[in-house]
């Protein structure tokens, strides 16, 4: 009897240990799940425009992104400097593009011609003039990318014109109005130069002060959404209620 009683006690102890071990493992697993959830919530940080990738990848990576983000300062400075010189020549000095191209071509051809002719008299090797050609693959890639962006723009304009999204319609109208005001105050070349300067300054500054800008952007977007909800309730909803339902969508036969 004593042996059976000891045997029953040992069985009960094993069962209790298993239950206790299961509780510990389940509690530890739940704790780890909670830690993972809290860690994921902590790591989820607001980024401007819902960006999930690093800024370098947003710009496509590779050499173009390196130039815009000043990874190679010499190349970036050279491109921005060339754009500045071009703007000064064509806008401030009012130099004509064809005139500039003609003068540069005349000077380059004259120097190379005289240099090549002089080498025959001084018995030196003529200058090496490299063959310049545009790769077909690069042109096809640029044309394909441009075609995709143009088609995307046409699709966006078609969706807006169909009257399906009033919010998008108002945003595009506001953007076009701002663009028309800019166009009336300065010419196309100046707009291109301003866009180039912004492209070479704003991204690199944003990358440097990314956390501060994102924090400010989060607060600004929260306030904009709040104001838009009030505008939607007070204005847009009343305007849309007065428009007949058949004004935007035609019934199918």
mmCIF file with all atom_site columns, N, CA and C in Angstrom, residues 215-239:
data_model
loop_
_atom_site.group_PDB
_atom_site.id
_atom_site.type_symbol
_atom_site.label_atom_id
_atom_site.label_alt_id
_atom_site.label_comp_id
_atom_site.label_asym_id
_atom_site.label_entity_id
_atom_site.label_seq_id
_atom_site.pdbx_PDB_ins_code
_atom_site.Cartn_x
_atom_site.Cartn_y
_atom_site.Cartn_z
_atom_site.occupancy
_atom_site.B_iso_or_equiv
_atom_site.pdbx_formal_charge
_atom_site.auth_seq_id
_atom_site.auth_comp_id
_atom_site.auth_asym_id
_atom_site.auth_atom_id
_atom_site.pdbx_PDB_model_num
ATOM 1  N N  . UNK A 1 215 ? 8.464   64.216 -37.950 1.00 0.00 ? 215 UNK A N  1
ATOM 2  C CA . UNK A 1 215 ? 7.647   64.537 -36.782 1.00 0.00 ? 215 UNK A CA 1
ATOM 3  C C  . UNK A 1 215 ? 6.779   65.769 -37.041 1.00 0.00 ? 215 UNK A C  1
ATOM 4  N N  . UNK A 1 216 ? 7.368   66.779 -37.643 1.00 0.00 ? 216 UNK A N  1
ATOM 5  C CA . UNK A 1 216 ? 6.589   67.976 -37.991 1.00 0.00 ? 216 UNK A CA 1
ATOM 6  C C  . UNK A 1 216 ? 5.536   67.654 -39.056 1.00 0.00 ? 216 UNK A C  1
ATOM 7  N N  . UNK A 1 217 ? 5.911   66.808 -40.038 1.00 0.00 ? 217 UNK A N  1
ATOM 8  C CA . UNK A 1 217 ? 4.960   66.426 -41.081 1.00 0.00 ? 217 UNK A CA 1
ATOM 9  C C  . UNK A 1 217 ? 3.778   65.643 -40.535 1.00 0.00 ? 217 UNK A C  1
ATOM 10 N N  . UNK A 1 218 ? 4.032   64.794 -39.540 1.00 0.00 ? 218 UNK A N  1
ATOM 11 C CA . UNK A 1 218 ? 2.941   64.041 -38.925 1.00 0.00 ? 218 UNK A CA 1
ATOM 12 C C  . UNK A 1 218 ? 1.939   64.978 -38.256 1.00 0.00 ? 218 UNK A C  1
ATOM 13 N N  . UNK A 1 219 ? 2.445   65.967 -37.527 1.00 0.00 ? 219 UNK A N  1
ATOM 14 C CA . UNK A 1 219 ? 1.555   66.935 -36.877 1.00 0.00 ? 219 UNK A CA 1
ATOM 15 C C  . UNK A 1 219 ? 0.795   67.756 -37.918 1.00 0.00 ? 219 UNK A C  1
ATOM 16 N N  . UNK A 1 220 ? 1.490   68.152 -38.985 1.00 0.00 ? 220 UNK A N  1
ATOM 17 C CA . UNK A 1 220 ? 0.831   68.950 -40.022 1.00 0.00 ? 220 UNK A CA 1
ATOM 18 C C  . UNK A 1 220 ? -0.253  68.151 -40.739 1.00 0.00 ? 220 UNK A C  1
ATOM 19 N N  . UNK A 1 221 ? 0.036   66.872 -41.062 1.00 0.00 ? 221 UNK A N  1
ATOM 20 C CA . UNK A 1 221 ? -0.951  66.040 -41.735 1.00 0.00 ? 221 UNK A CA 1
ATOM 21 C C  . UNK A 1 221 ? -2.156  65.786 -40.849 1.00 0.00 ? 221 UNK A C  1
ATOM 22 N N  . UNK A 1 222 ? -1.938  65.631 -39.547 1.00 0.00 ? 222 UNK A N  1
ATOM 23 C CA . UNK A 1 222 ? -3.050  65.447 -38.620 1.00 0.00 ? 222 UNK A CA 1
ATOM 24 C C  . UNK A 1 222 ? -3.954  66.684 -38.608 1.00 0.00 ? 222 UNK A C  1
ATOM 25 N N  . UNK A 1 223 ? -3.346  67.860 -38.622 1.00 0.00 ? 223 UNK A N  1
ATOM 26 C CA . UNK A 1 223 ? -4.127  69.092 -38.626 1.00 0.00 ? 223 UNK A CA 1
ATOM 27 C C  . UNK A 1 223 ? -4.848  69.285 -39.963 1.00 0.00 ? 223 UNK A C  1
ATOM 28 N N  . UNK A 1 224 ? -4.175  68.935 -41.080 1.00 0.00 ? 224 UNK A N  1
ATOM 29 C CA . UNK A 1 224 ? -4.802  69.059 -42.401 1.00 0.00 ? 224 UNK A CA 1
ATOM 30 C C  . UNK A 1 224 ? -6.008  68.134 -42.519 1.00 0.00 ? 224 UNK A C  1
ATOM 31 N N  . UNK A 1 225 ? -5.868  66.905 -42.041 1.00 0.00 ? 225 UNK A N  1
ATOM 32 C CA . UNK A 1 225 ? -6.997  65.978 -42.078 1.00 0.00 ? 225 UNK A CA 1
ATOM 33 C C  . UNK A 1 225 ? -8.155  66.475 -41.230 1.00 0.00 ? 225 UNK A C  1
ATOM 34 N N  . UNK A 1 226 ? -7.829  67.070 -40.096 1.00 0.00 ? 226 UNK A N  1
ATOM 35 C CA . UNK A 1 226 ? -8.866  67.612 -39.224 1.00 0.00 ? 226 UNK A CA 1
ATOM 36 C C  . UNK A 1 226 ? -9.618  68.736 -39.923 1.00 0.00 ? 226 UNK A C  1
ATOM 37 N N  . UNK A 1 227 ? -8.867  69.639 -40.573 1.00 0.00 ? 227 UNK A N  1
ATOM 38 C CA . UNK A 1 227 ? -9.496  70.745 -41.281 1.00 0.00 ? 227 UNK A CA 1
ATOM 39 C C  . UNK A 1 227 ? -10.292 70.253 -42.485 1.00 0.00 ? 227 UNK A C  1
ATOM 40 N N  . UNK A 1 228 ? -9.779  69.218 -43.149 1.00 0.00 ? 228 UNK A N  1
ATOM 41 C CA . UNK A 1 228 ? -10.497 68.691 -44.316 1.00 0.00 ? 228 UNK A CA 1
ATOM 42 C C  . UNK A 1 228 ? -11.809 68.034 -43.899 1.00 0.00 ? 228 UNK A C  1
ATOM 43 N N  . UNK A 1 229 ? -11.818 67.354 -42.763 1.00 0.00 ? 229 UNK A N  1
ATOM 44 C CA . UNK A 1 229 ? -13.070 66.745 -42.277 1.00 0.00 ? 229 UNK A CA 1
ATOM 45 C C  . UNK A 1 229 ? -14.110 67.826 -42.002 1.00 0.00 ? 229 UNK A C  1
ATOM 46 N N  . UNK A 1 230 ? -13.684 68.922 -41.387 1.00 0.00 ? 230 UNK A N  1
ATOM 47 C CA . UNK A 1 230 ? -14.615 70.021 -41.138 1.00 0.00 ? 230 UNK A CA 1
ATOM 48 C C  . UNK A 1 230 ? -15.098 70.639 -42.450 1.00 0.00 ? 230 UNK A C  1
ATOM 49 N N  . UNK A 1 231 ? -14.186 70.806 -43.402 1.00 0.00 ? 231 UNK A N  1
ATOM 50 C CA . UNK A 1 231 ? -14.569 71.357 -44.708 1.00 0.00 ? 231 UNK A CA 1
ATOM 51 C C  . UNK A 1 231 ? -15.509 70.420 -45.449 1.00 0.00 ? 231 UNK A C  1
ATOM 52 N N  . UNK A 1 232 ? -15.257 69.121 -45.313 1.00 0.00 ? 232 UNK A N  1
ATOM 53 C CA . UNK A 1 232 ? -16.114 68.129 -45.966 1.00 0.00 ? 232 UNK A CA 1
ATOM 54 C C  . UNK A 1 232 ? -17.522 68.153 -45.392 1.00 0.00 ? 232 UNK A C  1
ATOM 55 N N  . UNK A 1 233 ? -17.610 68.272 -44.065 1.00 0.00 ? 233 UNK A N  1
ATOM 56 C CA . UNK A 1 233 ? -18.927 68.272 -43.421 1.00 0.00 ? 233 UNK A CA 1
ATOM 57 C C  . UNK A 1 233 ? -19.699 69.551 -43.720 1.00 0.00 ? 233 UNK A C  1
ATOM 58 N N  . UNK A 1 234 ? -19.001 70.692 -43.674 1.00 0.00 ? 234 UNK A N  1
ATOM 59 C CA . UNK A 1 234 ? -19.685 71.969 -43.815 1.00 0.00 ? 234 UNK A CA 1
ATOM 60 C C  . UNK A 1 234 ? -19.936 72.385 -45.256 1.00 0.00 ? 234 UNK A C  1
ATOM 61 N N  . UNK A 1 235 ? -19.054 71.967 -46.188 1.00 0.00 ? 235 UNK A N  1
ATOM 62 C CA . UNK A 1 235 ? -19.152 72.467 -47.560 1.00 0.00 ? 235 UNK A CA 1
ATOM 63 C C  . UNK A 1 235 ? -19.383 71.346 -48.569 1.00 0.00 ? 235 UNK A C  1
ATOM 64 N N  . UNK A 1 236 ? -18.441 70.398 -48.642 1.00 0.00 ? 236 UNK A N  1
ATOM 65 C CA . UNK A 1 236 ? -18.484 69.400 -49.701 1.00 0.00 ? 236 UNK A CA 1
ATOM 66 C C  . UNK A 1 236 ? -19.739 68.534 -49.640 1.00 0.00 ? 236 UNK A C  1
ATOM 67 N N  . UNK A 1 237 ? -20.117 68.110 -48.440 1.00 0.00 ? 237 UNK A N  1
ATOM 68 C CA . UNK A 1 237 ? -21.293 67.250 -48.316 1.00 0.00 ? 237 UNK A CA 1
ATOM 69 C C  . UNK A 1 237 ? -22.558 67.967 -48.774 1.00 0.00 ? 237 UNK A C  1
ATOM 70 N N  . UNK A 1 238 ? -22.655 69.267 -48.476 1.00 0.00 ? 238 UNK A N  1
ATOM 71 C CA . UNK A 1 238 ? -23.812 70.034 -48.912 1.00 0.00 ? 238 UNK A CA 1
ATOM 72 C C  . UNK A 1 238 ? -23.825 70.214 -50.420 1.00 0.00 ? 238 UNK A C  1
ATOM 73 N N  . UNK A 1 239 ? -22.632 70.459 -50.993 1.00 0.00 ? 239 UNK A N  1
ATOM 74 C CA . UNK A 1 239 ? -22.546 70.628 -52.448 1.00 0.00 ? 239 UNK A CA 1
ATOM 75 C C  . UNK A 1 239 ? -22.891 69.319 -53.158 1.00 0.00 ? 239 UNK A C  1
#
